[in-house]
mmCIF file of C-alpha atoms and ligand atoms in Angstrom:
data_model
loop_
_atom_site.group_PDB
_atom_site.id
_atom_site.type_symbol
_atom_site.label_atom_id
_atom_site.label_comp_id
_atom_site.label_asym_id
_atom_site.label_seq_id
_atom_site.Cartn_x
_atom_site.Cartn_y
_atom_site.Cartn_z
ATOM 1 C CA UNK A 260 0.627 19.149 31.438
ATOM 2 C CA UNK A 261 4.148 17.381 31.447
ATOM 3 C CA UNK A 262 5.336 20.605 32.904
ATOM 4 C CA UNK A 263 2.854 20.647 35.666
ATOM 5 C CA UNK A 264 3.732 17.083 36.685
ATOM 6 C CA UNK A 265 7.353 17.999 36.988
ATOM 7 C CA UNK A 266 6.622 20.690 39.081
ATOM 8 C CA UNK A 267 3.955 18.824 41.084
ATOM 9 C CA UNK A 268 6.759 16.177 41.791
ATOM 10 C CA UNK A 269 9.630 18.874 42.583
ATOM 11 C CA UNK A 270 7.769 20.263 44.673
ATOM 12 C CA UNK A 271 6.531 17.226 47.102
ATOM 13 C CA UNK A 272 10.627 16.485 46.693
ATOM 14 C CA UNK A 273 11.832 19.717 47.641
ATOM 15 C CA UNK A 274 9.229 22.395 48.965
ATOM 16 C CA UNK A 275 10.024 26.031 47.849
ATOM 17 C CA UNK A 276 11.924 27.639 50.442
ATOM 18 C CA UNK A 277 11.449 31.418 51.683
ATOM 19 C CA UNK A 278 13.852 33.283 49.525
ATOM 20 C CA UNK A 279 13.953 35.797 52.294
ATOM 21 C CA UNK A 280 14.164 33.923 55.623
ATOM 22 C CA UNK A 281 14.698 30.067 54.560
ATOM 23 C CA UNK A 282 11.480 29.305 56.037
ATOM 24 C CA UNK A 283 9.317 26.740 54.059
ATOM 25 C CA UNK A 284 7.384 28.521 51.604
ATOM 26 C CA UNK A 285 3.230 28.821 51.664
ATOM 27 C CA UNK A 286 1.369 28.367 48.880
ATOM 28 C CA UNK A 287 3.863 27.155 46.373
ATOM 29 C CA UNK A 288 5.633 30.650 46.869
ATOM 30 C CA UNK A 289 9.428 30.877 47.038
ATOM 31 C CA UNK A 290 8.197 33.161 50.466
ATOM 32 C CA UNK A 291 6.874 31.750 53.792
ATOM 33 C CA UNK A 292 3.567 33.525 55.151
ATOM 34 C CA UNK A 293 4.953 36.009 57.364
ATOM 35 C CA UNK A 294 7.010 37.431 54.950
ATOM 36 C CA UNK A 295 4.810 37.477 52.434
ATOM 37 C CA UNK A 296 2.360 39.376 54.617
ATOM 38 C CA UNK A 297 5.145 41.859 55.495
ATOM 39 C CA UNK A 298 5.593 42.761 51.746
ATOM 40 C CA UNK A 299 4.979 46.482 51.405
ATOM 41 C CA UNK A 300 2.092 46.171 49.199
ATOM 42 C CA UNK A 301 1.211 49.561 46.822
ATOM 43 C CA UNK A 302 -2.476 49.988 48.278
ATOM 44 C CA UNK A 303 -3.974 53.598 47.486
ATOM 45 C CA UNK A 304 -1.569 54.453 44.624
ATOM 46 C CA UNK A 305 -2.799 57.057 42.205
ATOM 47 C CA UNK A 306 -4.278 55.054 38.919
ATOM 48 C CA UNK A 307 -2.299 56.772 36.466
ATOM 49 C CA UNK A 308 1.299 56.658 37.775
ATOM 50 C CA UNK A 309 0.810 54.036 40.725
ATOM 51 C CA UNK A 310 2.743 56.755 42.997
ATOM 52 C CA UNK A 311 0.980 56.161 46.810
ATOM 53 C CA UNK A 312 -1.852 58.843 47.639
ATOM 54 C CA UNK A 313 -1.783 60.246 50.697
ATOM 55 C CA UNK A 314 -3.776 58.703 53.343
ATOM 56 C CA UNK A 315 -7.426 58.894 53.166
ATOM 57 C CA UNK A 316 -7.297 59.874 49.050
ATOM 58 C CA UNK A 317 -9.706 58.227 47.397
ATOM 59 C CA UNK A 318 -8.076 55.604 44.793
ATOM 60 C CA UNK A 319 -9.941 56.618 41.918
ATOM 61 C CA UNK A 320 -8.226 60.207 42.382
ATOM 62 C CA UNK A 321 -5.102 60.683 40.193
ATOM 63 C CA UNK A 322 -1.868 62.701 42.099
ATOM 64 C CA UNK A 323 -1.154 66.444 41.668
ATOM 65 C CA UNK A 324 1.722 65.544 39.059
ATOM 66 C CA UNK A 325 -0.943 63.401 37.178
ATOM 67 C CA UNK A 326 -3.134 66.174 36.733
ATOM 68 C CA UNK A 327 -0.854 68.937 36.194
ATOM 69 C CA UNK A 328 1.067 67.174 33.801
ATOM 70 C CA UNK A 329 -0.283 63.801 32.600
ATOM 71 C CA UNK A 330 2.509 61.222 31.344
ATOM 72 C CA UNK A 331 2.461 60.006 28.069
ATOM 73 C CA UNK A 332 1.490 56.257 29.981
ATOM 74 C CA UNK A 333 -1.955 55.876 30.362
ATOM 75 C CA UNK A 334 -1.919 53.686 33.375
ATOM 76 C CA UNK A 335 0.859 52.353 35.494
ATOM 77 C CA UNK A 336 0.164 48.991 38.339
ATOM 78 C CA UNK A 337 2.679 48.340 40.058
ATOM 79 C CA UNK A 338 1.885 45.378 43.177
ATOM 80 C CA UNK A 339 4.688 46.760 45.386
ATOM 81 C CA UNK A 340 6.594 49.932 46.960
ATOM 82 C CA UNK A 341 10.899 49.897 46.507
ATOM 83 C CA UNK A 342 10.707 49.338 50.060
ATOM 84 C CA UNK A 343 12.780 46.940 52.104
ATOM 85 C CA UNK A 344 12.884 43.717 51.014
ATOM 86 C CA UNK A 345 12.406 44.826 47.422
ATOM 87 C CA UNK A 346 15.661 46.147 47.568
ATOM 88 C CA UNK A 347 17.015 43.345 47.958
ATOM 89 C CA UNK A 348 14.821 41.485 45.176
ATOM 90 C CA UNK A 349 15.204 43.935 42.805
ATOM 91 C CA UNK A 350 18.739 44.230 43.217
ATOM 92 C CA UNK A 351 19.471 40.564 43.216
ATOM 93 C CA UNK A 352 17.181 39.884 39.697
ATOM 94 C CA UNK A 353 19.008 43.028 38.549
ATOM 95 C CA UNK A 354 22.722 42.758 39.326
ATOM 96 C CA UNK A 355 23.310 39.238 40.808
ATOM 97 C CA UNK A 356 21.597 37.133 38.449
ATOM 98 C CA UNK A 357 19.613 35.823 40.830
ATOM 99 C CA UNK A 358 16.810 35.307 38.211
ATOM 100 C CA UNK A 359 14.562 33.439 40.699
ATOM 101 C CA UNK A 360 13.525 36.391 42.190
ATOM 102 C CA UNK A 361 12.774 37.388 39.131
ATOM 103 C CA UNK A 362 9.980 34.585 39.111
ATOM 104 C CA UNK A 363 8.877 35.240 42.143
ATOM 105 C CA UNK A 364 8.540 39.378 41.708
ATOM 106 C CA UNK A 365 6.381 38.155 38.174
ATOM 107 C CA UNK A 366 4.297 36.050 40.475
ATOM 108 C CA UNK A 367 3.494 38.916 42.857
ATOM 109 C CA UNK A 368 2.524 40.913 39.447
ATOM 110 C CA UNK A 369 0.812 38.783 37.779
ATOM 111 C CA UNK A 370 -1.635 37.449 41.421
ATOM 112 C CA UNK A 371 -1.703 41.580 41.188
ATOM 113 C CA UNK A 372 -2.747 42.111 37.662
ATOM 114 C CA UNK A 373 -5.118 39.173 37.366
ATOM 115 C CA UNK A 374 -7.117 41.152 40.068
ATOM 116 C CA UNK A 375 -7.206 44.602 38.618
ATOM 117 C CA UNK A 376 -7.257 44.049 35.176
ATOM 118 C CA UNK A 377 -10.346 43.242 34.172
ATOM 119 C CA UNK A 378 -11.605 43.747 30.780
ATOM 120 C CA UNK A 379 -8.834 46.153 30.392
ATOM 121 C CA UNK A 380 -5.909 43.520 28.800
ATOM 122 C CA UNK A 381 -3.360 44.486 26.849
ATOM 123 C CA UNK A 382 -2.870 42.908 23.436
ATOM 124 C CA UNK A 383 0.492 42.878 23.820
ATOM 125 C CA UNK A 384 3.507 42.826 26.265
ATOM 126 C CA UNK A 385 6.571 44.870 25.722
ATOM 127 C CA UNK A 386 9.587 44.627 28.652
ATOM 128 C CA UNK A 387 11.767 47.777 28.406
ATOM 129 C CA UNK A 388 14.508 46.854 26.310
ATOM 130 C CA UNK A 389 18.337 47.722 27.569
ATOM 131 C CA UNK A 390 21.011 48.970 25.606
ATOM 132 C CA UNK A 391 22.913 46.053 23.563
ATOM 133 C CA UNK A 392 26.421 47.024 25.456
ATOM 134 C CA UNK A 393 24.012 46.830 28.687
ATOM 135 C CA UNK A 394 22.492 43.713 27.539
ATOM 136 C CA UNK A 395 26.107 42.341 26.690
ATOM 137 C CA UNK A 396 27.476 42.583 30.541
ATOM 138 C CA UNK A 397 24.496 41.275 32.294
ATOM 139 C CA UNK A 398 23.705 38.628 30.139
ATOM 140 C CA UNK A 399 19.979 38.998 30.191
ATOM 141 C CA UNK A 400 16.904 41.747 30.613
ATOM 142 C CA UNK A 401 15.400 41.410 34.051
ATOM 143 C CA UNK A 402 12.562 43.184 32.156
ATOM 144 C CA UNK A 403 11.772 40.004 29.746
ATOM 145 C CA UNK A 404 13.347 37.629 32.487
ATOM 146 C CA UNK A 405 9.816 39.369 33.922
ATOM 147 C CA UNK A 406 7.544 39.427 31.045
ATOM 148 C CA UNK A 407 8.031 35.858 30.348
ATOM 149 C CA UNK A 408 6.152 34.012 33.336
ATOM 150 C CA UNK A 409 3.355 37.315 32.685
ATOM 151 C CA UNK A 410 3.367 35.838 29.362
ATOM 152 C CA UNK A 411 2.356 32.142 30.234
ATOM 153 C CA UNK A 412 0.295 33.170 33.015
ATOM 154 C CA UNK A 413 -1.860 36.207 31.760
ATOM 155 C CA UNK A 414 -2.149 34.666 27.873
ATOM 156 C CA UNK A 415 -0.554 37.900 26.149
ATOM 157 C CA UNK A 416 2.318 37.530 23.754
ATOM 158 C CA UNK A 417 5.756 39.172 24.428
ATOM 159 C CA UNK A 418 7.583 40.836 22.004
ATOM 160 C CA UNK A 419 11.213 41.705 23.287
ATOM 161 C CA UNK A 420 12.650 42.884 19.651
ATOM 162 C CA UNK A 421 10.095 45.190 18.348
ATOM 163 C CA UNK A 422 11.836 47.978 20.113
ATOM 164 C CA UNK A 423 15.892 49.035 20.771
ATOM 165 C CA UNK A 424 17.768 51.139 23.111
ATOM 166 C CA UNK A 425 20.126 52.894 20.964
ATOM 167 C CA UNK A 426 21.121 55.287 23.322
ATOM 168 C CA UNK A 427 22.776 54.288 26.765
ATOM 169 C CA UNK A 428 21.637 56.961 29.373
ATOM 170 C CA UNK A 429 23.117 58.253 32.425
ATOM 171 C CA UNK A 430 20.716 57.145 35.345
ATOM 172 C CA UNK A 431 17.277 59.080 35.589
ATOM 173 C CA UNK A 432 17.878 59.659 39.544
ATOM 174 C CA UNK A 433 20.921 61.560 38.769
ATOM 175 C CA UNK A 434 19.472 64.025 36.522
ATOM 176 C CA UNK A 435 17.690 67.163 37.528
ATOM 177 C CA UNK A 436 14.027 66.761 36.920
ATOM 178 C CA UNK A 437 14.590 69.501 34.104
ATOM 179 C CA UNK A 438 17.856 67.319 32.820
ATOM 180 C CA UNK A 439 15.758 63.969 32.493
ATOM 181 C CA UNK A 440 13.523 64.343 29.492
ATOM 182 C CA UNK A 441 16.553 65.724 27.903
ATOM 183 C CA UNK A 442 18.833 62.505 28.622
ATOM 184 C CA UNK A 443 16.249 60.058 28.060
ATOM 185 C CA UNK A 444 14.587 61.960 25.181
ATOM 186 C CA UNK A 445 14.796 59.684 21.541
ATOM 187 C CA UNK A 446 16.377 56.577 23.502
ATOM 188 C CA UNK A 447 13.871 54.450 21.983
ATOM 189 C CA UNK A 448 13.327 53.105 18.259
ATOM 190 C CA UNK A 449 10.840 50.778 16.946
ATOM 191 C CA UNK A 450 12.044 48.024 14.934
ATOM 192 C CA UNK A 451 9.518 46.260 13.612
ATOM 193 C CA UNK A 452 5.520 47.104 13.220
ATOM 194 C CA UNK A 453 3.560 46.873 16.580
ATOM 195 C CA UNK A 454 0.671 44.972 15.677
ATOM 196 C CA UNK A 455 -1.574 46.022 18.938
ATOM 197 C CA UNK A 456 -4.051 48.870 19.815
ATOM 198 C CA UNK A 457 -2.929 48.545 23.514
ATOM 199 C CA UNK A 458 0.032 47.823 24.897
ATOM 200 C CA UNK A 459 1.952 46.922 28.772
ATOM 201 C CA UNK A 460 5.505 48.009 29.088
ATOM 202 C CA UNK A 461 7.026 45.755 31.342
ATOM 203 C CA UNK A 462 10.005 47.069 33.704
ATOM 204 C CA UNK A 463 11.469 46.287 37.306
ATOM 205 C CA UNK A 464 11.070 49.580 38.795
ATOM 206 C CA UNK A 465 9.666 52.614 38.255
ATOM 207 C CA UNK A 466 11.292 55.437 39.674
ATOM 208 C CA UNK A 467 11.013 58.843 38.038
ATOM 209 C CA UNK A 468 8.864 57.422 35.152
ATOM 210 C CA UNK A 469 10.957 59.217 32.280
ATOM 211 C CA UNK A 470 12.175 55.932 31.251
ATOM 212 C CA UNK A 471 8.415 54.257 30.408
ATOM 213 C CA UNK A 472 7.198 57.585 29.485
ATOM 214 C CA UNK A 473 9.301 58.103 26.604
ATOM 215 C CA UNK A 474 8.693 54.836 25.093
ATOM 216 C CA UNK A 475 5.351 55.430 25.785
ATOM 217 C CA UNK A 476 5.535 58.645 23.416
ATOM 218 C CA UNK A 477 7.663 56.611 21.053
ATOM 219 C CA UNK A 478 4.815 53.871 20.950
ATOM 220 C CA UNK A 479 2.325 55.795 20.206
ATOM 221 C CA UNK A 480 3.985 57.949 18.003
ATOM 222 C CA UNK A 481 4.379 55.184 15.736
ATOM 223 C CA UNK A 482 0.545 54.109 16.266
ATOM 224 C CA UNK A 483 -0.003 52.632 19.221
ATOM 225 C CA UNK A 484 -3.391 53.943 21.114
ATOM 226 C CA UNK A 485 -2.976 52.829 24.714
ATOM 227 C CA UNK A 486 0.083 51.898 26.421
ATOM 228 C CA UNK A 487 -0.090 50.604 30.305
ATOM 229 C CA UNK A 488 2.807 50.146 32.666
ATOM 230 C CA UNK A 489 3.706 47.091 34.743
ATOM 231 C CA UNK A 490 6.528 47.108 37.234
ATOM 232 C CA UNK A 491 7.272 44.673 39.950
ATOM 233 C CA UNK A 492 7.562 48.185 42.217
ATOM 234 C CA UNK A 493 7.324 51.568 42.650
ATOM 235 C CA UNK A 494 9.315 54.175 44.099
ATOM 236 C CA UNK A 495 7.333 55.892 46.881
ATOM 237 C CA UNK A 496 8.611 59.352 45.566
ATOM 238 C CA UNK A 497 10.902 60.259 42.582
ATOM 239 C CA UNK A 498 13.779 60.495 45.283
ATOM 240 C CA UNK A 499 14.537 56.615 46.120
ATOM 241 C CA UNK A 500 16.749 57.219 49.211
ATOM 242 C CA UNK A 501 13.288 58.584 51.213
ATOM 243 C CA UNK A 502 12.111 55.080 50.518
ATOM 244 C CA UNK A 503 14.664 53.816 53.026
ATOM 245 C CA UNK A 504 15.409 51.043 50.332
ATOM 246 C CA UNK A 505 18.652 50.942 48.659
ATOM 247 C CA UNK A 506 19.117 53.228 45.669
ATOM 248 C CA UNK A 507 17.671 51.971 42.868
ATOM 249 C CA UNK A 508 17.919 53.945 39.143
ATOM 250 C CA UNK A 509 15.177 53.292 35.820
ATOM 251 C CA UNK A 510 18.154 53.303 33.391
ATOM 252 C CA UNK A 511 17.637 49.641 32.799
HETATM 253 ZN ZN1 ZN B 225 10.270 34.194 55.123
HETATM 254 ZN ZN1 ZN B 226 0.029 60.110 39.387
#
């Protein structure tokens, strides 16, 4: 309530401003209307993986990959492509500590998730967790910086120490598809019992998928029945630089 006031007040005092153009923002969004519209939204995108169908697919169809070899998610939403401006986005919350980004990106999700979820809600949400030397120079997880307004907004708890990274990977884009289970294989450990049937993994980007597949396997190796996957975007293939966005990798 005393929150909501505050805001309500900031925001007749200063109106949010497009992060993008400067333009006044619409709707309480830190993004005007135009280019908000011009977001390049993840319509079509098969339901297990979130990769984009081709055109015409039916959406309830999952993607060759998905059928010839399942990953160890269950489902992945992801609002958004890594298309331009979610370079940008992405890459300030990530490297720049632009961390209101960050708040807007978990906006976009959550207006996304709100619509598809459903029944289907996770007991719990879990953002990827980086390494501690990781963790050290940046300061903060853009994961949890994430999973914290999903948190408030959606009613499901966070956990951000129930899992570590105790191993600090190359990035998944620079491994050869046969070299990434390999590199990102046991990076995960649980630290601390997962008290949830169903969980969301909550990460940035998802490019290959290794990354949130192999704490997927290390979730539900240690009991977990159903883990989802929320990202602010997805790559539209597991080779970034087609997306004409700026490289991007899912090392954290
Ligand atoms: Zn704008
Ligand atoms: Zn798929």
């Amino acid at each position: 309530m005393v929150y909501n006031c505050i805001k309500w007040i900031q925001d007749g005092l200063y109106p949010a401003r497009c992060l993008l153009c400067g333009a006044e923002g619409a709707d309480g969004f830190d993004l005007c209307q135009a280019c908000r519209q011009e977001l390049p939204h993840n319509h079509n995108a098969c339901p297990r993986c979130a990769l984009p169908l081709p055109a015409g697919a039916p959406a309830t169809q999952r993607c060759g990959a998905c059928r010839q070899h399942p990953p160890a998610f269950d489902r992945c939403l992801t609002p958004l492509l890594y298309q331009p401006p979610l370079d940008l986005l992405v890459g300030g919350l990530k490297f720049h500590g632009k961390l209101g980004y960050g708040r807007l990106l978990s906006r976009l999700m959550a207006d996304y998730l709100e619509r598809m979820l459903a029944d289907d809600v996770p007991e719990l949400i879990i953002p990827i967790p980086l390494h501690p030397t990781r963790l050290r120079s940046r300061g903060y997880n853009q994961a949890l910086e994430l999973a914290r307004p999903l948190e408030r907004r959606l009613g499901i708890p966070v956990t951000p120490f129930s899992c570590r990274r105790h191993k600090n990977t190359a990035p998944q884009v620079d491994q050869a598809l046969e070299g990434r289970h390999s590199n990102i294989s046991g990076a995960f450990q649980i630290t601390g019992k997962i008290q949830a049937r169903h969980v969301a993994l909550v990460d940035d980007v998802v490019t290959t998928g290794s990354t949130v597949a192999e704490l997927a396997r290390t979730l539900k190796r240690a009991g977990v029945k159903r883990v989802d996957v929320w990202a602010a975007a997805r790559t539209p293939s597991s080779t970034p630089s087609q997306s004409g966005a700026k490289r991007i990798s899912d090392t954290g």
